[in-house]
Short mmCIF file of C-alpha atoms and ligand atoms in Angstrom, two decimals:
data_model
loop_
_atom_site.label_atom_id
_atom_site.label_comp_id
_atom_site.label_asym_id
_atom_site.label_seq_id
_atom_site.Cartn_x
_atom_site.Cartn_y
_atom_site.Cartn_z
CA MET A 1 -9.50 -18.06 2.68
CA GLU A 2 -9.21 -14.30 2.29
CA SER A 3 -9.83 -11.73 4.94
CA ILE A 4 -10.56 -8.17 3.60
CA SER A 5 -10.75 -4.99 5.59
CA VAL A 6 -13.46 -2.38 4.81
CA PHE A 7 -10.37 -0.06 4.06
CA ASP A 8 -9.27 -2.43 1.42
CA MET A 9 -12.68 -2.26 -0.23
CA LEU A 10 -12.99 1.67 0.13
CA LYS A 11 -9.81 3.30 -0.93
CA ILE A 12 -9.05 7.06 -1.89
CA GLY A 13 -7.71 7.32 -5.13
CA VAL A 14 -7.68 8.93 -8.57
CA GLY A 15 -9.77 8.29 -11.70
CA PRO A 16 -10.67 7.05 -14.15
CA SER A 17 -10.16 3.35 -13.04
CA SER A 18 -9.13 1.34 -10.04
CA SER A 19 -7.85 -1.59 -12.06
CA HIS A 20 -6.35 0.41 -15.00
CA THR A 21 -5.14 3.54 -13.23
CA LEU A 22 -4.92 3.16 -9.41
CA GLY A 23 -3.64 -0.51 -9.75
CA PRO A 24 -0.74 0.43 -12.20
CA TRP A 25 0.13 3.40 -10.14
CA ARG A 26 0.37 1.27 -6.97
CA ALA A 27 2.19 -1.43 -8.79
CA ALA A 28 5.01 1.09 -9.94
CA VAL A 29 5.28 2.26 -6.26
CA ARG A 30 5.43 -1.16 -4.98
CA TRP A 31 8.08 -1.98 -7.68
CA ILE A 32 10.43 0.82 -6.56
CA GLN A 33 10.10 -0.47 -3.00
CA ARG A 34 11.28 -3.72 -4.11
CA LEU A 35 14.18 -2.36 -5.86
CA LYS A 36 15.23 -0.44 -2.72
CA LYS A 37 14.86 -3.55 -0.71
CA ASP A 38 16.98 -5.55 -3.04
CA GLY A 39 19.51 -2.77 -3.15
CA ASP A 40 19.18 -2.23 -6.87
CA PHE A 41 17.38 1.28 -6.96
CA ASP A 42 20.71 3.25 -7.08
CA LYS A 43 21.99 1.06 -10.06
CA VAL A 44 18.87 1.66 -12.18
CA GLU A 45 19.80 3.45 -15.54
CA GLN A 46 16.79 2.72 -17.58
CA ILE A 47 13.18 1.40 -17.15
CA ILE A 48 10.67 -0.44 -19.64
CA VAL A 49 7.18 -1.03 -18.68
CA HIS A 50 4.80 -3.50 -20.46
CA LEU A 51 1.12 -3.26 -20.17
CA TYR A 52 -0.69 -6.59 -21.00
CA GLY A 53 -4.14 -7.63 -22.04
CA SER A 54 -6.98 -5.47 -20.85
CA LEU A 55 -4.46 -2.90 -19.66
CA ALA A 56 -3.08 -2.63 -23.32
CA LEU A 57 -6.66 -2.81 -24.94
CA THR A 58 -8.21 0.02 -22.80
CA GLY A 59 -5.19 1.34 -21.00
CA LYS A 60 -4.93 4.58 -23.03
CA GLY A 61 -8.59 5.57 -22.44
CA HIS A 62 -8.16 4.52 -18.72
CA ALA A 63 -4.94 6.68 -18.37
CA SER A 64 -2.93 3.50 -17.50
CA ASP A 65 0.33 5.05 -18.99
CA ILE A 66 -0.26 8.10 -17.00
CA ALA A 67 -0.68 6.30 -13.82
CA VAL A 68 2.33 4.26 -14.33
CA MET A 69 4.51 7.31 -14.96
CA MET A 70 2.97 9.01 -11.70
CA GLY A 71 3.88 5.87 -9.76
CA LEU A 72 7.33 5.67 -11.27
CA MET A 73 7.91 9.30 -9.94
CA GLY A 74 7.02 7.88 -6.47
CA THR A 75 3.95 10.06 -6.00
CA ASP A 76 1.10 8.97 -3.73
CA PRO A 77 -2.40 8.52 -5.45
CA VAL A 78 -4.18 9.59 -2.18
CA THR A 79 -2.46 12.88 -1.60
CA PHE A 80 -0.91 14.00 -4.80
CA PRO A 81 -2.63 17.32 -5.99
CA ILE A 82 -4.91 16.26 -8.96
CA ALA A 83 -4.28 19.61 -10.78
CA GLU A 84 -0.53 18.85 -10.98
CA ILE A 85 -0.84 15.46 -12.64
CA GLN A 86 -0.97 16.82 -16.24
CA ASN A 87 1.98 19.25 -15.62
CA SER A 88 4.01 16.23 -14.26
CA ILE A 89 3.27 14.21 -17.38
CA ASP A 90 3.88 17.12 -19.81
CA ARG A 91 7.28 17.40 -18.23
CA ILE A 92 8.27 14.06 -19.01
CA HIS A 93 7.12 14.32 -22.59
CA SER A 94 8.74 17.66 -23.11
CA GLU A 95 12.15 16.93 -21.35
CA GLY A 96 12.32 13.08 -22.34
CA LYS A 97 13.41 12.33 -18.78
CA ILE A 98 11.67 11.02 -15.63
CA ARG A 99 12.53 11.54 -12.02
CA PHE A 100 12.62 8.18 -10.67
CA ASN A 101 10.84 8.06 -7.28
CA SER A 102 11.69 11.83 -7.40
CA GLU A 103 15.29 11.00 -6.54
CA LYS A 104 17.18 10.38 -9.77
CA GLU A 105 16.69 11.27 -13.39
CA PHE A 106 17.17 9.34 -16.58
CA PRO A 107 15.94 9.40 -20.16
CA PHE A 108 12.36 8.30 -20.54
CA ILE A 109 10.27 8.53 -23.78
CA PRO A 110 6.81 7.35 -22.88
CA SER A 111 5.93 5.93 -26.37
CA GLU A 112 9.14 3.95 -26.17
CA HIS A 113 9.32 2.85 -22.63
CA ILE A 114 5.87 2.08 -21.99
CA GLN A 115 4.76 -0.67 -24.26
CA PHE A 116 0.92 -1.88 -24.94
CA ASP A 117 0.83 -5.52 -25.48
CA ARG A 118 -2.38 -7.11 -26.37
CA LYS A 119 -1.32 -10.44 -25.23
CA PHE A 120 -3.13 -11.80 -22.08
CA LEU A 121 -0.84 -13.14 -19.23
CA LYS A 122 -1.94 -16.25 -17.45
CA LEU A 123 -2.96 -15.01 -13.96
CA HIS A 124 -5.08 -12.21 -14.69
CA PRO A 125 -6.10 -9.95 -17.74
CA ASN A 126 -4.45 -6.97 -16.13
CA GLY A 127 -0.68 -7.72 -16.22
CA ILE A 128 2.08 -5.19 -15.94
CA THR A 129 5.80 -5.98 -16.19
CA PHE A 130 8.56 -3.45 -14.97
CA THR A 131 12.09 -4.12 -16.20
CA ALA A 132 14.99 -1.94 -14.92
CA VAL A 133 18.24 -1.93 -16.83
CA LEU A 134 21.09 -1.70 -14.17
CA ASN A 135 24.50 -0.08 -14.47
CA ASP A 136 26.14 -3.45 -14.33
CA GLY A 137 24.33 -4.45 -17.40
CA LYS A 138 21.99 -6.80 -15.57
CA GLU A 139 18.03 -6.55 -15.91
CA LYS A 140 15.70 -6.81 -13.08
CA THR A 141 12.07 -7.79 -14.07
CA GLU A 142 8.94 -7.92 -11.96
CA THR A 143 5.28 -8.81 -12.98
CA TYR A 144 2.26 -7.45 -11.15
CA PHE A 145 -1.43 -7.92 -11.79
CA SER A 146 -4.03 -5.26 -11.06
CA ILE A 147 -6.88 -7.52 -9.98
CA GLY A 148 -9.64 -4.73 -9.58
CA GLY A 149 -10.53 -2.20 -6.89
CA GLY A 150 -6.99 -1.01 -6.88
CA PHE A 151 -5.66 -4.32 -5.59
CA VAL A 152 -2.31 -5.29 -6.81
CA VAL A 153 -0.80 -8.86 -6.45
CA GLN A 154 2.14 -10.64 -7.82
CA LYS A 155 1.58 -14.28 -7.47
CA GLU A 156 -1.42 -15.99 -6.08
CA ARG A 157 0.77 -17.75 -3.65
CA LYS A 158 2.19 -14.70 -1.90
CA ARG A 159 -1.13 -12.99 -1.69
CA ALA A 160 -2.71 -15.97 -0.16
CA LYS A 161 -0.03 -16.01 2.48
CA ARG A 162 -0.55 -12.40 3.45
CA GLN A 163 -4.30 -12.62 3.57
CA ILE A 164 -4.18 -15.63 5.80
CA ALA A 165 -1.98 -13.83 8.25
CA ARG A 166 -4.43 -11.11 8.52
CA PHE A 167 -7.32 -13.64 8.53
CA SER A 168 -6.13 -15.09 11.84
CA THR A 169 -6.58 -11.68 13.51
CA PHE A 170 -10.29 -11.50 12.77
CA PRO A 171 -12.63 -12.44 15.49
CA PHE A 172 -15.34 -12.95 13.16
CA PRO A 173 -13.73 -14.61 9.99
CA ILE A 174 -16.16 -14.40 7.11
CA GLU A 175 -16.21 -15.80 3.62
CA LYS A 176 -19.71 -16.21 2.94
CA ALA A 177 -22.99 -14.23 3.59
CA THR A 178 -24.35 -17.35 5.59
CA GLU A 179 -21.28 -16.97 8.05
CA LEU A 180 -21.89 -13.30 8.65
CA LEU A 181 -25.58 -14.02 9.28
CA GLU A 182 -24.76 -16.66 11.81
CA TYR A 183 -22.49 -14.34 13.72
CA CYS A 184 -25.16 -11.60 13.68
CA LYS A 185 -27.75 -14.23 15.04
CA ALA A 186 -25.18 -15.65 17.58
CA GLU A 187 -24.04 -12.36 18.96
CA GLY A 188 -27.30 -10.39 18.63
CA LYS A 189 -25.52 -7.74 16.66
CA SER A 190 -26.10 -5.75 13.40
CA VAL A 191 -23.87 -6.39 10.29
CA SER A 192 -21.98 -3.12 10.91
CA GLU A 193 -21.38 -4.16 14.61
CA ILE A 194 -19.70 -7.53 13.54
CA VAL A 195 -17.66 -5.77 10.83
CA PHE A 196 -16.66 -3.14 13.41
CA GLN A 197 -15.37 -5.72 15.60
CA ASN A 198 -13.24 -7.29 13.10
CA GLU A 199 -11.78 -3.89 12.14
CA LEU A 200 -11.02 -3.35 15.84
CA SER A 201 -8.76 -6.32 15.69
CA ILE A 202 -6.42 -4.56 13.51
CA ARG A 203 -7.01 -0.84 14.19
CA THR A 204 -7.93 1.39 16.96
CA GLU A 205 -11.50 2.88 17.18
CA ALA A 206 -10.09 6.15 16.58
CA GLN A 207 -8.19 5.03 13.45
CA ILE A 208 -11.49 3.20 12.12
CA LYS A 209 -13.74 6.26 12.59
CA ASP A 210 -11.04 8.76 11.37
CA GLY A 211 -10.42 6.50 8.28
CA LEU A 212 -14.13 6.14 7.51
CA MET A 213 -14.68 9.94 7.97
CA GLU A 214 -11.88 10.69 5.52
CA ILE A 215 -13.48 8.22 3.01
CA TRP A 216 -16.83 10.07 3.41
CA GLU A 217 -15.28 13.43 3.14
CA VAL A 218 -13.73 12.47 -0.17
CA MET A 219 -17.06 11.11 -1.43
CA LEU A 220 -18.89 14.27 -0.37
CA ASP A 221 -16.20 16.41 -1.99
CA SER A 222 -16.36 14.45 -5.21
CA MET A 223 -20.08 14.98 -5.30
CA TYR A 224 -19.91 18.67 -4.65
CA THR A 225 -17.08 19.19 -7.18
CA GLY A 226 -18.83 17.31 -9.93
CA CYS A 227 -22.12 19.21 -9.21
CA HIS A 228 -20.06 22.56 -9.58
CA THR A 229 -18.12 21.93 -12.47
CA GLN A 230 -19.14 22.38 -16.15
CA GLY A 231 -17.69 21.60 -19.53
CA ILE A 232 -16.52 18.67 -21.75
CA LEU A 233 -14.69 15.66 -20.31
CA PRO A 234 -11.27 14.76 -21.67
CA GLY A 235 -10.48 11.97 -24.00
CA GLY A 236 -12.03 12.93 -27.15
CA LEU A 237 -15.58 11.71 -26.90
CA ASN A 238 -16.83 15.28 -26.36
CA VAL A 239 -19.04 14.13 -23.47
CA THR A 240 -20.79 16.95 -21.85
CA ARG A 241 -20.75 17.01 -17.79
CA ARG A 242 -24.36 16.65 -16.99
CA ALA A 243 -24.30 17.01 -13.07
CA PHE A 244 -23.75 20.68 -13.37
CA GLU A 245 -27.04 21.59 -15.25
CA THR A 246 -29.02 19.18 -13.37
CA HIS A 247 -27.86 20.47 -10.14
CA LYS A 248 -28.43 23.96 -11.07
CA LYS A 249 -32.04 23.23 -11.79
CA LEU A 250 -32.44 21.21 -8.61
CA ILE A 251 -30.76 23.43 -6.17
CA GLY A 252 -32.50 26.73 -7.39
CA ASP A 253 -31.43 29.69 -5.37
CA GLN A 254 -30.67 27.85 -2.02
CA PRO A 255 -27.69 29.63 -0.47
CA TYR A 256 -24.63 27.59 0.71
CA SER A 257 -20.78 28.24 0.34
CA ASN A 258 -19.31 24.77 1.25
CA PRO A 259 -20.17 21.13 1.12
CA ILE A 260 -21.68 21.02 4.49
CA GLU A 261 -24.03 23.82 3.91
CA TRP A 262 -24.75 22.25 0.61
CA ILE A 263 -26.32 19.38 2.38
CA GLY A 264 -28.53 21.55 4.32
CA ALA A 265 -29.55 23.52 1.04
CA ILE A 266 -30.46 20.31 -0.73
CA ARG A 267 -32.71 19.41 2.36
CA ASP A 268 -34.51 22.49 1.91
CA THR A 269 -35.32 21.99 -1.80
CA GLU A 270 -38.63 20.31 -2.83
CA VAL A 271 -38.41 16.70 -3.31
CA LYS A 272 -41.14 14.65 -5.08
CA PHE A 273 -40.41 11.45 -6.76
CA ARG A 274 -38.97 13.15 -9.81
CA GLN A 275 -36.66 15.29 -7.94
CA ILE A 276 -35.45 12.22 -5.68
CA LEU A 277 -34.64 10.38 -8.87
CA LYS A 278 -32.76 13.39 -10.28
CA TRP A 279 -30.92 14.11 -7.10
CA VAL A 280 -29.73 10.51 -6.90
CA SER A 281 -28.68 10.37 -10.41
CA CYS A 282 -27.08 13.96 -10.28
CA PHE A 283 -24.80 12.67 -7.22
CA ALA A 284 -23.76 9.47 -9.09
CA LEU A 285 -23.15 11.49 -12.29
CA ALA A 286 -21.28 13.96 -10.43
CA VAL A 287 -18.81 11.53 -8.83
CA ASN A 288 -18.15 9.77 -12.20
CA GLU A 289 -17.62 12.92 -14.12
CA VAL A 290 -14.87 13.73 -11.48
CA ASN A 291 -13.61 10.24 -12.02
CA ALA A 292 -13.54 10.54 -15.73
CA SER A 293 -11.53 13.69 -15.52
CA LEU A 294 -8.87 11.95 -13.38
CA GLY A 295 -10.15 13.46 -10.24
CA ARG A 296 -10.11 12.11 -6.73
CA VAL A 297 -12.71 9.67 -5.89
CA VAL A 298 -13.20 6.79 -3.39
CA THR A 299 -12.77 3.56 -5.20
CA ALA A 300 -16.01 1.76 -4.09
CA PRO A 301 -15.33 -1.09 -5.11
CA THR A 302 -13.81 0.38 -8.27
CA ASN A 303 -13.39 3.81 -9.83
CA GLY A 304 -15.75 3.22 -12.65
CA SER A 305 -18.55 2.47 -10.06
CA ALA A 306 -17.40 5.05 -7.52
CA GLY A 307 -20.54 7.02 -7.82
CA VAL A 308 -23.11 4.49 -6.62
CA ILE A 309 -22.29 4.31 -2.83
CA PRO A 310 -21.83 8.04 -2.31
CA ALA A 311 -25.03 8.71 -4.17
CA VAL A 312 -27.04 6.25 -2.02
CA LEU A 313 -25.48 7.46 1.22
CA MET A 314 -26.21 11.10 0.18
CA TYR A 315 -29.77 10.05 -0.57
CA TYR A 316 -30.16 8.87 3.01
CA LEU A 317 -28.66 12.22 4.44
CA VAL A 318 -30.73 14.57 2.31
CA ILE A 319 -33.85 12.73 1.79
CA GLU A 320 -34.48 9.87 4.31
CA ASN A 321 -32.89 11.19 7.56
CA HIS A 322 -32.19 14.88 8.18
CA ASP A 323 -31.00 14.11 11.80
CA VAL A 324 -28.25 11.69 10.50
CA ASN A 325 -25.11 11.49 12.60
CA TYR A 326 -21.44 10.39 12.08
CA ASP A 327 -22.30 6.85 13.41
CA ASP A 328 -24.79 6.41 10.65
CA ILE A 329 -22.09 7.25 8.04
CA TYR A 330 -19.72 4.83 9.66
CA LYS A 331 -22.42 1.96 9.81
CA PHE A 332 -23.11 2.64 6.11
CA LEU A 333 -19.63 2.29 5.06
CA LEU A 334 -18.87 -0.66 7.19
CA VAL A 335 -21.94 -2.63 5.74
CA ALA A 336 -20.87 -1.59 2.14
CA GLY A 337 -17.36 -2.53 2.53
CA GLU A 338 -18.22 -6.07 3.83
CA ILE A 339 -20.82 -6.79 1.07
CA GLY A 340 -18.08 -5.87 -1.39
CA SER A 341 -15.66 -8.09 0.24
CA LEU A 342 -18.11 -10.97 -0.10
CA PHE A 343 -18.26 -10.41 -3.81
CA LYS A 344 -14.59 -10.18 -4.00
CA LYS A 345 -13.97 -13.49 -2.18
CA GLY A 346 -16.94 -15.40 -3.90
CA ALA A 347 -16.54 -13.99 -7.24
CA THR A 348 -14.69 -10.89 -8.67
CA ILE A 349 -14.72 -7.03 -8.55
CA SER A 350 -12.64 -6.79 -11.67
CA ALA A 351 -14.46 -5.93 -14.95
CA ALA A 352 -11.64 -7.67 -16.83
CA MET A 353 -12.63 -10.79 -15.13
CA GLY A 354 -16.49 -10.45 -14.97
CA GLY A 355 -17.76 -7.51 -16.90
CA CYS A 356 -19.70 -4.61 -15.47
CA GLN A 357 -21.64 -6.78 -13.16
CA ALA A 358 -18.45 -6.94 -11.23
CA GLU A 359 -18.46 -3.21 -10.80
CA ILE A 360 -21.76 -1.64 -10.82
CA GLY A 361 -23.44 -4.97 -9.76
CA VAL A 362 -21.35 -5.10 -6.81
CA SER A 363 -21.44 -1.41 -5.90
CA SER A 364 -25.30 -1.56 -6.09
CA ALA A 365 -25.35 -4.41 -3.92
CA MET A 366 -22.93 -2.78 -1.44
CA ALA A 367 -25.06 0.26 -1.42
CA ALA A 368 -28.40 -1.58 -1.09
CA GLY A 369 -27.24 -3.54 1.87
CA ALA A 370 -25.80 -0.54 3.60
CA LEU A 371 -28.90 1.54 3.10
CA THR A 372 -31.04 -1.36 4.45
CA GLU A 373 -29.19 -1.44 7.67
CA LEU A 374 -29.66 2.35 8.15
CA MET A 375 -33.30 2.13 7.32
CA GLY A 376 -33.67 -0.35 10.13
CA GLY A 377 -33.71 -3.65 8.19
CA THR A 378 -32.46 -6.92 9.78
CA PRO A 379 -29.28 -8.56 8.98
CA GLU A 380 -31.38 -10.93 6.80
CA GLN A 381 -32.97 -8.09 4.98
CA VAL A 382 -29.61 -6.30 4.45
CA MET A 383 -28.42 -9.58 2.62
CA MET A 384 -31.68 -9.83 0.74
CA SER A 385 -31.29 -6.34 -0.48
CA ALA A 386 -27.67 -7.02 -1.65
CA GLU A 387 -28.96 -10.02 -3.52
CA ILE A 388 -31.85 -8.21 -5.22
CA ALA A 389 -29.47 -5.43 -6.45
CA MET A 390 -27.03 -7.97 -7.87
CA GLU A 391 -29.68 -10.36 -9.19
CA HIS A 392 -30.80 -7.53 -11.56
CA HIS A 393 -27.26 -6.72 -12.71
CA LEU A 394 -26.23 -10.27 -13.67
CA GLY A 395 -24.64 -10.42 -17.00
CA LEU A 396 -24.01 -6.83 -17.37
CA THR A 397 -21.23 -6.35 -20.05
CA CYS A 398 -18.25 -4.11 -19.73
CA ASP A 399 -17.91 -2.20 -23.28
CA PRO A 400 -16.62 1.43 -22.57
CA ILE A 401 -16.58 3.24 -25.90
CA ALA A 402 -12.98 4.29 -26.94
CA GLY A 403 -11.79 2.56 -23.66
CA LEU A 404 -12.81 5.76 -21.83
CA VAL A 405 -14.66 5.48 -18.29
CA GLN A 406 -17.45 7.53 -19.68
CA ILE A 407 -20.02 5.87 -22.00
CA PRO A 408 -21.83 3.83 -20.54
CA CYS A 409 -20.06 4.10 -17.25
CA ILE A 410 -21.21 7.56 -15.90
CA GLU A 411 -24.87 6.78 -16.45
CA ARG A 412 -24.54 3.34 -15.20
CA ASN A 413 -23.76 4.61 -11.92
CA ALA A 414 -27.05 6.35 -11.66
CA MET A 415 -28.87 3.45 -12.70
CA GLY A 416 -27.04 1.39 -10.12
CA ALA A 417 -27.78 3.87 -7.44
CA ILE A 418 -31.47 3.95 -8.03
CA LYS A 419 -31.58 0.17 -8.37
CA ALA A 420 -29.88 -0.18 -4.82
CA ILE A 421 -32.74 2.07 -3.40
CA ASN A 422 -35.29 0.00 -4.99
CA ALA A 423 -33.78 -3.16 -4.00
CA SER A 424 -33.53 -1.83 -0.22
CA GLU A 425 -37.14 -0.81 -0.26
CA MET A 426 -38.18 -4.27 -1.47
CA ALA A 427 -36.13 -6.00 0.98
CA LEU A 428 -37.46 -3.96 3.79
CA ASP A 429 -41.07 -4.90 2.72
CA GLY A 430 -39.91 -8.50 2.20
CA ASP A 431 -39.65 -11.53 4.23
CA PRO A 432 -36.04 -13.15 4.01
CA ASN A 433 -37.49 -16.41 5.27
CA VAL A 434 -39.51 -16.83 1.90
CA GLY A 435 -36.89 -15.28 -0.43
CA LYS A 436 -35.79 -17.83 -2.93
CA ILE A 437 -32.32 -16.74 -3.63
CA PRO A 438 -29.65 -16.51 -0.83
CA LEU A 439 -26.89 -13.88 -1.40
CA ASP A 440 -24.10 -16.57 -1.73
CA LYS A 441 -26.12 -18.21 -4.54
CA CYS A 442 -26.38 -15.00 -6.33
CA ILE A 443 -22.55 -14.46 -5.84
CA ALA A 444 -21.89 -17.94 -7.10
CA THR A 445 -24.15 -17.27 -10.16
CA MET A 446 -22.28 -13.96 -10.87
CA TRP A 447 -19.02 -15.72 -10.91
CA GLU A 448 -20.26 -18.51 -13.32
CA THR A 449 -21.65 -15.81 -15.40
CA ALA A 450 -18.23 -14.02 -15.36
CA LYS A 451 -16.63 -17.20 -16.39
CA ASP A 452 -19.05 -17.90 -19.37
CA MET A 453 -18.84 -14.20 -20.53
CA ARG A 454 -16.90 -13.54 -23.73
CA THR A 455 -13.53 -11.80 -23.45
CA LYS A 456 -14.77 -9.03 -25.72
CA TYR A 457 -17.23 -7.88 -22.95
CA LYS A 458 -14.52 -7.74 -20.20
CA GLU A 459 -13.00 -4.32 -20.37
CA THR A 460 -11.48 -4.76 -23.75
CA SER A 461 -13.51 -2.32 -25.75
CA GLU A 462 -13.70 -5.07 -28.30
CA GLY A 463 -17.54 -5.59 -28.17
CA GLY A 464 -20.90 -4.16 -27.50
CA LEU A 465 -21.22 -0.38 -27.49
CA ALA A 466 -17.41 -0.03 -28.03
CA VAL A 467 -17.74 -1.37 -31.55
CA GLN A 468 -21.15 -0.14 -32.37
CA VAL A 469 -20.16 3.45 -31.53
CA SER A 470 -16.70 4.80 -32.37
CA LEU A 471 -14.74 7.91 -31.40
CA SER A 472 -15.50 9.40 -34.85
CA ASP A 473 -19.24 9.05 -34.16
CA CYS A 474 -18.95 11.44 -31.23
S1 SF4 B 501 -18.83 -0.47 -18.42
FE1 SF4 B 501 -18.86 -0.69 -16.33
S2 SF4 B 501 -17.17 -2.11 -15.79
FE2 SF4 B 501 -16.74 -1.24 -17.78
S3 SF4 B 501 -15.40 0.36 -17.44
FE3 SF4 B 501 -17.51 1.18 -17.46
S4 SF4 B 501 -18.20 1.13 -15.40
FE4 SF4 B 501 -16.37 -0.16 -15.37
#
């Protein structure tokens, strides 16, 4: 049985993909730690990387090769300056060398030393193998799997062991939504209060609040940056950034000079139904335009779906509650994280395993549940809203054009955010006692649908829009 922290579900990272960018980056860093632990790091003279399956099919568009090189240089995806990434990669290409963990240098030609292999490994469609050639002629090889949301595992067995160890520390172990609801009922607590108690068993209150605040600040920053950046997204599809123009029309001449003042400025704009739709879409588009340009976003639960949760939280801040406080933000993120973990345990958050229902569908369910608690919903209504949001994403395929996280991904975040708000409103007006589909059954249905879905619709760019529309059409 898995136990997953909110900080596993909401992670600061770089775009464009949690499974294809953040995961491979982290895998490379982890491999270096392994070499050091085994006393082999100093002996390494050459490295070869194989990206398998979905990482090979959409890895170029998802910048998996760039992420691997950043990881091999020992950089941190949370803190490394985004503007410096391209310079670092250009240096490797021009010099034909890599600074391994920023400690030692040897020849490295990306086109030779990073191999894209369309073969699918057994455990997961996103496999990555690192091979080090040592100065005694021996080779050391390790295989990792990027299983979605930036999670990286080696073998299922090791992962299970680690998760169980942490599980034993949680006072309210949760695998299913029904268990979560039972705790809420028995303790007379909200969903966020139960989740907070679990987090308290592994972190101090200050660490939890500081961590959540950091996550919110990156979310806010990515919305702000996206709304204030114009131009064409990288990758060759010639996709125009849209948040900039939409934002310009919506904000008018309201004065502000930083993200906090910006929130106040938005609150002072006129908001009828159309403006609300546009603002929510604009926030979501902004985040995913930042993501598509390899910017810093919060993986929530993936990078391709990083815009849904910030957009819905921002909706609450600027439309629903102008007196919001930090506790509301903490609650929102705690509930969102827990709902995401229910999907990870009962189904998947990996598009390579379940298509886009695993990304946008899950993020929409997370946002719906979180919003419902802030709007005064009961724990049952929180689950109901998450169920409604996912129910209407079931079967959604993943078919990014040219393997880039741009079309349909960016718009899809806007749709996921709007659906989340709608799902929340329906649940707030609904009676969970007469609801026909419990969240657990919806999660199980999603997993069955994922298993039935053809491989070409699971982050391979071999089906759907990705084959109907090619790079040359754009
Ligand atoms: S189509 Fe959906 S799942 Fe696939 S890359 Fe885009 S956002 Fe992610």
